[in-house]
Each structure stands twice: as C-alpha cells, then as structure tokens.
C-alpha cells in the first residue's frame, strides 16, 4: 500500500510518501509544498490544492494520512493551518483518495512508542524506521513521514478491523 503523509500548513505543507508491505515501510519521496509569504491567503490555498493534485497524480497513493489540528499557544497560526488543512481534505476527497487523521500524540505513540515523546525523538525514529542516512529536511517533511508511518502501523491494528465504519485495507 502506498501512503501519502501530510503535515498541514499554509507557508509549508510537509509531505512524505511511503510504501507499506507486510509490516515494513520504505520511503519513496518526501519534501514540502511551499507558498510565498505576502500572497493573498486564497492564492496560497489554490497553490496548495494544485500542488497536492500533482503529488497525488505523480505518486498515486492508496490512502492519505494527515495530522489533526493541535492548538497550543498561537490560535492565529492554528487558524491559518486550518485553512490549509481544509484544502488538503477537499483535494483528497475530490480525487477520491481515502483520508485518515491522527493526533500528534497518536503519531508519537506509533513511531516512538511514547505519546509524549520529544520532536527530536520522533524525527530520529522516523529516520531509523525508514533506514535513512539522515533526518529528512525540512522538519515538516520528517513530520509527514512520521504521520505516514503512524497510518501504516494503524492499518494492521485489530481494533481497526473491528470497526465496521473503517475501510479494510489489509
């Protein structure tokens, strides 16, 4: 199964594509969609949608995994990220790619084994699990790969199979 992991944003949208097969994950590609500061928000959102459509056409993911919003201190930044996230959800639905959402704690738990892990630990484990020589850059791309790994690991969960509302992918 091919999974496109996405770390949502407006200035930077991290993406990571992995192949998941028999409990093993292999990195295909990672990077970031970037939008130019100073452009109107609507222009930036259109670019995110267009670039995501190109990524989907190029890598043909079976499923998309995206991080849920987490508001900590800066609600203004959170609102901007919500706009970008909305475009990503819309694009996935428009292109008929199933989308799954994970909290930051779920991602940390799946990748590191501890839901309160530090960002550095998640990035290092992502590097190790995908057998990469270095941590992917930018950080948003590393986060997107971690989200994809989280989804790959949840796909095989027995709890997931018992939920009649969740699509069986194994």
PDB file of C-alpha atoms in Angstrom:
ATOM      1  CA  UNK A   1       0.000   0.000   0.000  1.00  0.00           C
ATOM      2  CA  UNK A   2       1.260   3.482  -0.836  1.00  0.00           C
ATOM      3  CA  UNK A   3       0.617   6.155   1.802  1.00  0.00           C
ATOM      4  CA  UNK A   4       0.947   9.917   1.436  1.00  0.00           C
ATOM      5  CA  UNK A   5       1.548  11.510   4.824  1.00  0.00           C
ATOM      6  CA  UNK A   6       0.832  15.221   5.166  1.00  0.00           C
ATOM      7  CA  UNK A   7       1.843  17.756   7.798  1.00  0.00           C
ATOM      8  CA  UNK A   8      -0.604  20.602   7.066  1.00  0.00           C
ATOM      9  CA  UNK A   9       0.236  24.273   6.923  1.00  0.00           C
ATOM     10  CA  UNK A  10      -0.015  27.321   4.678  1.00  0.00           C
ATOM     11  CA  UNK A  11       3.585  28.508   4.315  1.00  0.00           C
ATOM     12  CA  UNK A  12       4.920  24.925   4.333  1.00  0.00           C
ATOM     13  CA  UNK A  13       2.991  21.692   3.799  1.00  0.00           C
ATOM     14  CA  UNK A  14       5.237  18.726   4.502  1.00  0.00           C
ATOM     15  CA  UNK A  15       4.661  15.538   2.553  1.00  0.00           C
ATOM     16  CA  UNK A  16       6.107  12.056   2.723  1.00  0.00           C
ATOM     17  CA  UNK A  17       5.308   9.064   0.554  1.00  0.00           C
ATOM     18  CA  UNK A  18       5.999   5.576   1.861  1.00  0.00           C
ATOM     19  CA  UNK A  19       5.317   2.062   0.663  1.00  0.00           C
ATOM     20  CA  UNK A  20       3.914  -0.272   3.337  1.00  0.00           C
ATOM     21  CA  UNK A  21       4.206  -4.001   2.726  1.00  0.00           C
ATOM     22  CA  UNK A  22       3.990  -6.844   5.257  1.00  0.00           C
ATOM     23  CA  UNK A  23       4.745  -4.638   8.257  1.00  0.00           C
ATOM     24  CA  UNK A  24       7.703  -2.905   6.605  1.00  0.00           C
ATOM     25  CA  UNK A  25       7.842   0.687   5.411  1.00  0.00           C
ATOM     26  CA  UNK A  26      10.040   2.092   2.674  1.00  0.00           C
ATOM     27  CA  UNK A  27      10.438   5.779   1.891  1.00  0.00           C
ATOM     28  CA  UNK A  28       9.552   6.724  -1.682  1.00  0.00           C
ATOM     29  CA  UNK A  29       9.814  10.523  -1.590  1.00  0.00           C
ATOM     30  CA  UNK A  30       9.492  13.448   0.781  1.00  0.00           C
ATOM     31  CA  UNK A  31       9.502  17.214   0.544  1.00  0.00           C
ATOM     32  CA  UNK A  32       7.370  20.280   1.044  1.00  0.00           C
ATOM     33  CA  UNK A  33       4.848  22.399  -0.766  1.00  0.00           C
ATOM     34  CA  UNK A  34       5.826  25.999  -0.041  1.00  0.00           C
ATOM     35  CA  UNK A  35       3.840  29.142  -0.672  1.00  0.00           C
ATOM     36  CA  UNK A  36       5.221  32.640  -0.905  1.00  0.00           C
ATOM     37  CA  UNK A  37       4.701  34.934   2.059  1.00  0.00           C
ATOM     38  CA  UNK A  38       2.821  38.101   1.221  1.00  0.00           C
ATOM     39  CA  UNK A  39       0.489  36.489  -1.301  1.00  0.00           C
ATOM     40  CA  UNK A  40      -3.227  36.588  -0.512  1.00  0.00           C
ATOM     41  CA  UNK A  41      -4.364  33.596   1.543  1.00  0.00           C
ATOM     42  CA  UNK A  42      -6.734  32.468  -1.217  1.00  0.00           C
ATOM     43  CA  UNK A  43      -3.854  32.404  -3.728  1.00  0.00           C
ATOM     44  CA  UNK A  44      -1.745  30.333  -1.368  1.00  0.00           C
ATOM     45  CA  UNK A  45      -4.604  27.879  -0.785  1.00  0.00           C
ATOM     46  CA  UNK A  46      -5.137  27.403  -4.529  1.00  0.00           C
ATOM     47  CA  UNK A  47      -1.428  26.661  -4.917  1.00  0.00           C
ATOM     48  CA  UNK A  48      -1.568  24.074  -2.119  1.00  0.00           C
ATOM     49  CA  UNK A  49      -4.531  22.376  -3.796  1.00  0.00           C
ATOM     50  CA  UNK A  50      -2.896  22.388  -7.232  1.00  0.00           C
ATOM     51  CA  UNK A  51       0.443  21.109  -5.918  1.00  0.00           C
ATOM     52  CA  UNK A  52      -1.284  18.372  -3.912  1.00  0.00           C
ATOM     53  CA  UNK A  53      -3.191  17.262  -7.017  1.00  0.00           C
ATOM     54  CA  UNK A  54       0.157  16.958  -8.835  1.00  0.00           C
ATOM     55  CA  UNK A  55       1.638  14.927  -5.964  1.00  0.00           C
ATOM     56  CA  UNK A  56      -1.344  12.579  -5.979  1.00  0.00           C
ATOM     57  CA  UNK A  57      -1.118  12.175  -9.776  1.00  0.00           C
ATOM     58  CA  UNK A  58       2.613  11.503  -9.585  1.00  0.00           C
ATOM     59  CA  UNK A  59       2.749   9.096  -6.631  1.00  0.00           C
ATOM     60  CA  UNK A  60      -0.749   7.565  -6.824  1.00  0.00           C
ATOM     61  CA  UNK A  61      -1.234   6.955  -3.085  1.00  0.00           C
ATOM     62  CA  UNK A  62      -3.810   4.430  -1.943  1.00  0.00           C
ATOM     63  CA  UNK A  63      -4.509   6.471   1.196  1.00  0.00           C
ATOM     64  CA  UNK A  64      -3.618   9.808   2.735  1.00  0.00           C
ATOM     65  CA  UNK A  65      -2.774  10.360   6.401  1.00  0.00           C
ATOM     66  CA  UNK A  66      -2.884  13.872   7.850  1.00  0.00           C
ATOM     67  CA  UNK A  67      -2.230  15.327  11.258  1.00  0.00           C
ATOM     68  CA  UNK A  68      -5.207  16.695  13.141  1.00  0.00           C
ATOM     69  CA  UNK A  69      -5.050  20.290  14.283  1.00  0.00           C
ATOM     70  CA  UNK A  70      -3.492  20.986  17.621  1.00  0.00           C
ATOM     71  CA  UNK A  71      -3.885  24.459  19.101  1.00  0.00           C
ATOM     72  CA  UNK A  72      -1.264  25.251  21.680  1.00  0.00           C
ATOM     73  CA  UNK A  73      -0.449  28.911  22.154  1.00  0.00           C
ATOM     74  CA  UNK A  74      -0.894  30.725  18.866  1.00  0.00           C
ATOM     75  CA  UNK A  75      -4.505  30.448  17.726  1.00  0.00           C
ATOM     76  CA  UNK A  76      -3.852  32.770  14.754  1.00  0.00           C
ATOM     77  CA  UNK A  77      -1.335  30.309  13.328  1.00  0.00           C
ATOM     78  CA  UNK A  78      -3.794  27.490  14.055  1.00  0.00           C
ATOM     79  CA  UNK A  79      -6.497  29.193  12.030  1.00  0.00           C
ATOM     80  CA  UNK A  80      -4.170  29.605   9.042  1.00  0.00           C
ATOM     81  CA  UNK A  81      -3.182  25.934   9.295  1.00  0.00           C
ATOM     82  CA  UNK A  82      -6.892  25.045   9.429  1.00  0.00           C
ATOM     83  CA  UNK A  83      -7.399  26.794   6.078  1.00  0.00           C
ATOM     84  CA  UNK A  84      -4.565  24.797   4.519  1.00  0.00           C
ATOM     85  CA  UNK A  85      -5.830  21.585   6.101  1.00  0.00           C
ATOM     86  CA  UNK A  86      -9.284  22.226   4.672  1.00  0.00           C
ATOM     87  CA  UNK A  87      -7.861  22.497   1.151  1.00  0.00           C
ATOM     88  CA  UNK A  88      -5.964  19.237   1.686  1.00  0.00           C
ATOM     89  CA  UNK A  89      -9.102  17.423   2.878  1.00  0.00           C
ATOM     90  CA  UNK A  90     -11.089  18.849  -0.039  1.00  0.00           C
ATOM     91  CA  UNK A  91      -8.449  17.809  -2.583  1.00  0.00           C
ATOM     92  CA  UNK A  92      -8.199  14.264  -1.204  1.00  0.00           C
ATOM     93  CA  UNK A  93     -11.969  13.870  -1.313  1.00  0.00           C
ATOM     94  CA  UNK A  94     -12.184  15.398  -4.792  1.00  0.00           C
ATOM     95  CA  UNK A  95      -9.559  12.928  -6.053  1.00  0.00           C
ATOM     96  CA  UNK A  96     -11.297  10.064  -4.213  1.00  0.00           C
ATOM     97  CA  UNK A  97      -8.337   9.146  -2.021  1.00  0.00           C
ATOM     98  CA  UNK A  98      -9.349   7.886   1.443  1.00  0.00           C
ATOM     99  CA  UNK A  99      -8.021  10.188   4.165  1.00  0.00           C
ATOM    100  CA  UNK A 100      -7.219   9.295   7.766  1.00  0.00           C
ATOM    101  CA  UNK A 101      -6.496  11.727  10.583  1.00  0.00           C
ATOM    102  CA  UNK A 102      -4.157  11.316  13.557  1.00  0.00           C
ATOM    103  CA  UNK A 103      -3.423  13.448  16.600  1.00  0.00           C
ATOM    104  CA  UNK A 104       0.176  14.395  17.383  1.00  0.00           C
ATOM    105  CA  UNK A 105       0.027  12.049  20.387  1.00  0.00           C
ATOM    106  CA  UNK A 106      -1.084   9.119  18.192  1.00  0.00           C
ATOM    107  CA  UNK A 107       1.795   9.793  15.794  1.00  0.00           C
ATOM    108  CA  UNK A 108       4.327   9.898  18.637  1.00  0.00           C
ATOM    109  CA  UNK A 109       2.911   6.696  20.143  1.00  0.00           C
ATOM    110  CA  UNK A 110       3.063   4.856  16.809  1.00  0.00           C
ATOM    111  CA  UNK A 111       6.565   5.999  15.876  1.00  0.00           C
ATOM    112  CA  UNK A 112       8.379   6.195  19.231  1.00  0.00           C
ATOM    113  CA  UNK A 113       6.138   4.112  21.490  1.00  0.00           C
ATOM    114  CA  UNK A 114       5.514   7.045  23.825  1.00  0.00           C
ATOM    115  CA  UNK A 115       2.762   9.597  23.228  1.00  0.00           C
ATOM    116  CA  UNK A 116       4.638  12.419  24.949  1.00  0.00           C
ATOM    117  CA  UNK A 117       7.909  11.899  23.064  1.00  0.00           C
ATOM    118  CA  UNK A 118      10.003  14.911  22.102  1.00  0.00           C
ATOM    119  CA  UNK A 119      10.051  16.054  18.476  1.00  0.00           C
ATOM    120  CA  UNK A 120      13.738  15.085  18.188  1.00  0.00           C
ATOM    121  CA  UNK A 121      12.915  11.503  19.241  1.00  0.00           C
ATOM    122  CA  UNK A 122      10.166  11.242  16.618  1.00  0.00           C
ATOM    123  CA  UNK A 123      12.467  12.547  13.900  1.00  0.00           C
ATOM    124  CA  UNK A 124      15.273  10.139  14.847  1.00  0.00           C
ATOM    125  CA  UNK A 125      12.927   7.134  14.979  1.00  0.00           C
ATOM    126  CA  UNK A 126      11.456   8.126  11.619  1.00  0.00           C
ATOM    127  CA  UNK A 127      14.999   8.101  10.193  1.00  0.00           C
ATOM    128  CA  UNK A 128      15.709   4.709  11.756  1.00  0.00           C
ATOM    129  CA  UNK A 129      12.435   3.051  10.758  1.00  0.00           C
ATOM    130  CA  UNK A 130      12.846   4.147   7.144  1.00  0.00           C
ATOM    131  CA  UNK A 131      16.586   3.301   7.179  1.00  0.00           C
ATOM    132  CA  UNK A 132      17.587   6.807   6.097  1.00  0.00           C
ATOM    133  CA  UNK A 133      21.114   8.202   6.460  1.00  0.00           C
ATOM    134  CA  UNK A 134      19.880  11.461   7.984  1.00  0.00           C
ATOM    135  CA  UNK A 135      16.714  13.042   9.330  1.00  0.00           C
ATOM    136  CA  UNK A 136      14.624  14.379   6.428  1.00  0.00           C
ATOM    137  CA  UNK A 137      14.513  18.145   5.988  1.00  0.00           C
ATOM    138  CA  UNK A 138      12.581  20.322   6.298  1.00  0.00           C
ATOM    139  CA  UNK A 139      11.114  19.250   9.648  1.00  0.00           C
ATOM    140  CA  UNK A 140       7.651  19.360   8.056  1.00  0.00           C
ATOM    141  CA  UNK A 141       8.668  16.572   5.665  1.00  0.00           C
ATOM    142  CA  UNK A 142      10.006  14.461   8.550  1.00  0.00           C
ATOM    143  CA  UNK A 143       6.708  15.032  10.372  1.00  0.00           C
ATOM    144  CA  UNK A 144       4.779  13.955   7.272  1.00  0.00           C
ATOM    145  CA  UNK A 145       6.790  10.730   7.045  1.00  0.00           C
ATOM    146  CA  UNK A 146       6.064  10.068  10.735  1.00  0.00           C
ATOM    147  CA  UNK A 147       2.344  10.558  10.042  1.00  0.00           C
ATOM    148  CA  UNK A 148       2.563   8.074   7.155  1.00  0.00           C
ATOM    149  CA  UNK A 149       4.346   5.556   9.416  1.00  0.00           C
ATOM    150  CA  UNK A 150       1.631   6.044  12.045  1.00  0.00           C
ATOM    151  CA  UNK A 151      -1.013   5.217   9.456  1.00  0.00           C
ATOM    152  CA  UNK A 152       0.915   2.194   8.180  1.00  0.00           C
ATOM    153  CA  UNK A 153       1.098   0.836  11.697  1.00  0.00           C
ATOM    154  CA  UNK A 154      -2.581   1.501  12.407  1.00  0.00           C
ATOM    155  CA  UNK A 155      -3.670  -0.273   9.216  1.00  0.00           C
ATOM    156  CA  UNK A 156      -2.816  -3.618  10.773  1.00  0.00           C
ATOM    157  CA  UNK A 157      -4.490  -2.888  14.121  1.00  0.00           C
ATOM    158  CA  UNK A 158      -7.037  -5.458  15.299  1.00  0.00           C
ATOM    159  CA  UNK A 159      -9.116  -2.632  16.769  1.00  0.00           C
ATOM    160  CA  UNK A 160      -9.337  -1.061  13.325  1.00  0.00           C
ATOM    161  CA  UNK A 161     -10.667  -4.276  11.797  1.00  0.00           C
ATOM    162  CA  UNK A 162     -13.474  -4.482  14.353  1.00  0.00           C
ATOM    163  CA  UNK A 163     -14.869  -1.043  13.477  1.00  0.00           C
ATOM    164  CA  UNK A 164     -17.483  -1.545  10.716  1.00  0.00           C
ATOM    165  CA  UNK A 165     -17.117   2.094   9.669  1.00  0.00           C
ATOM    166  CA  UNK A 166     -13.417   1.769   8.857  1.00  0.00           C
ATOM    167  CA  UNK A 167     -12.404   0.580   5.418  1.00  0.00           C
ATOM    168  CA  UNK A 168     -10.457  -2.699   5.463  1.00  0.00           C
ATOM    169  CA  UNK A 169      -7.139  -2.194   3.675  1.00  0.00           C
ATOM    170  CA  UNK A 170      -5.062  -5.186   4.710  1.00  0.00           C
TER     171      UNK A 170
END
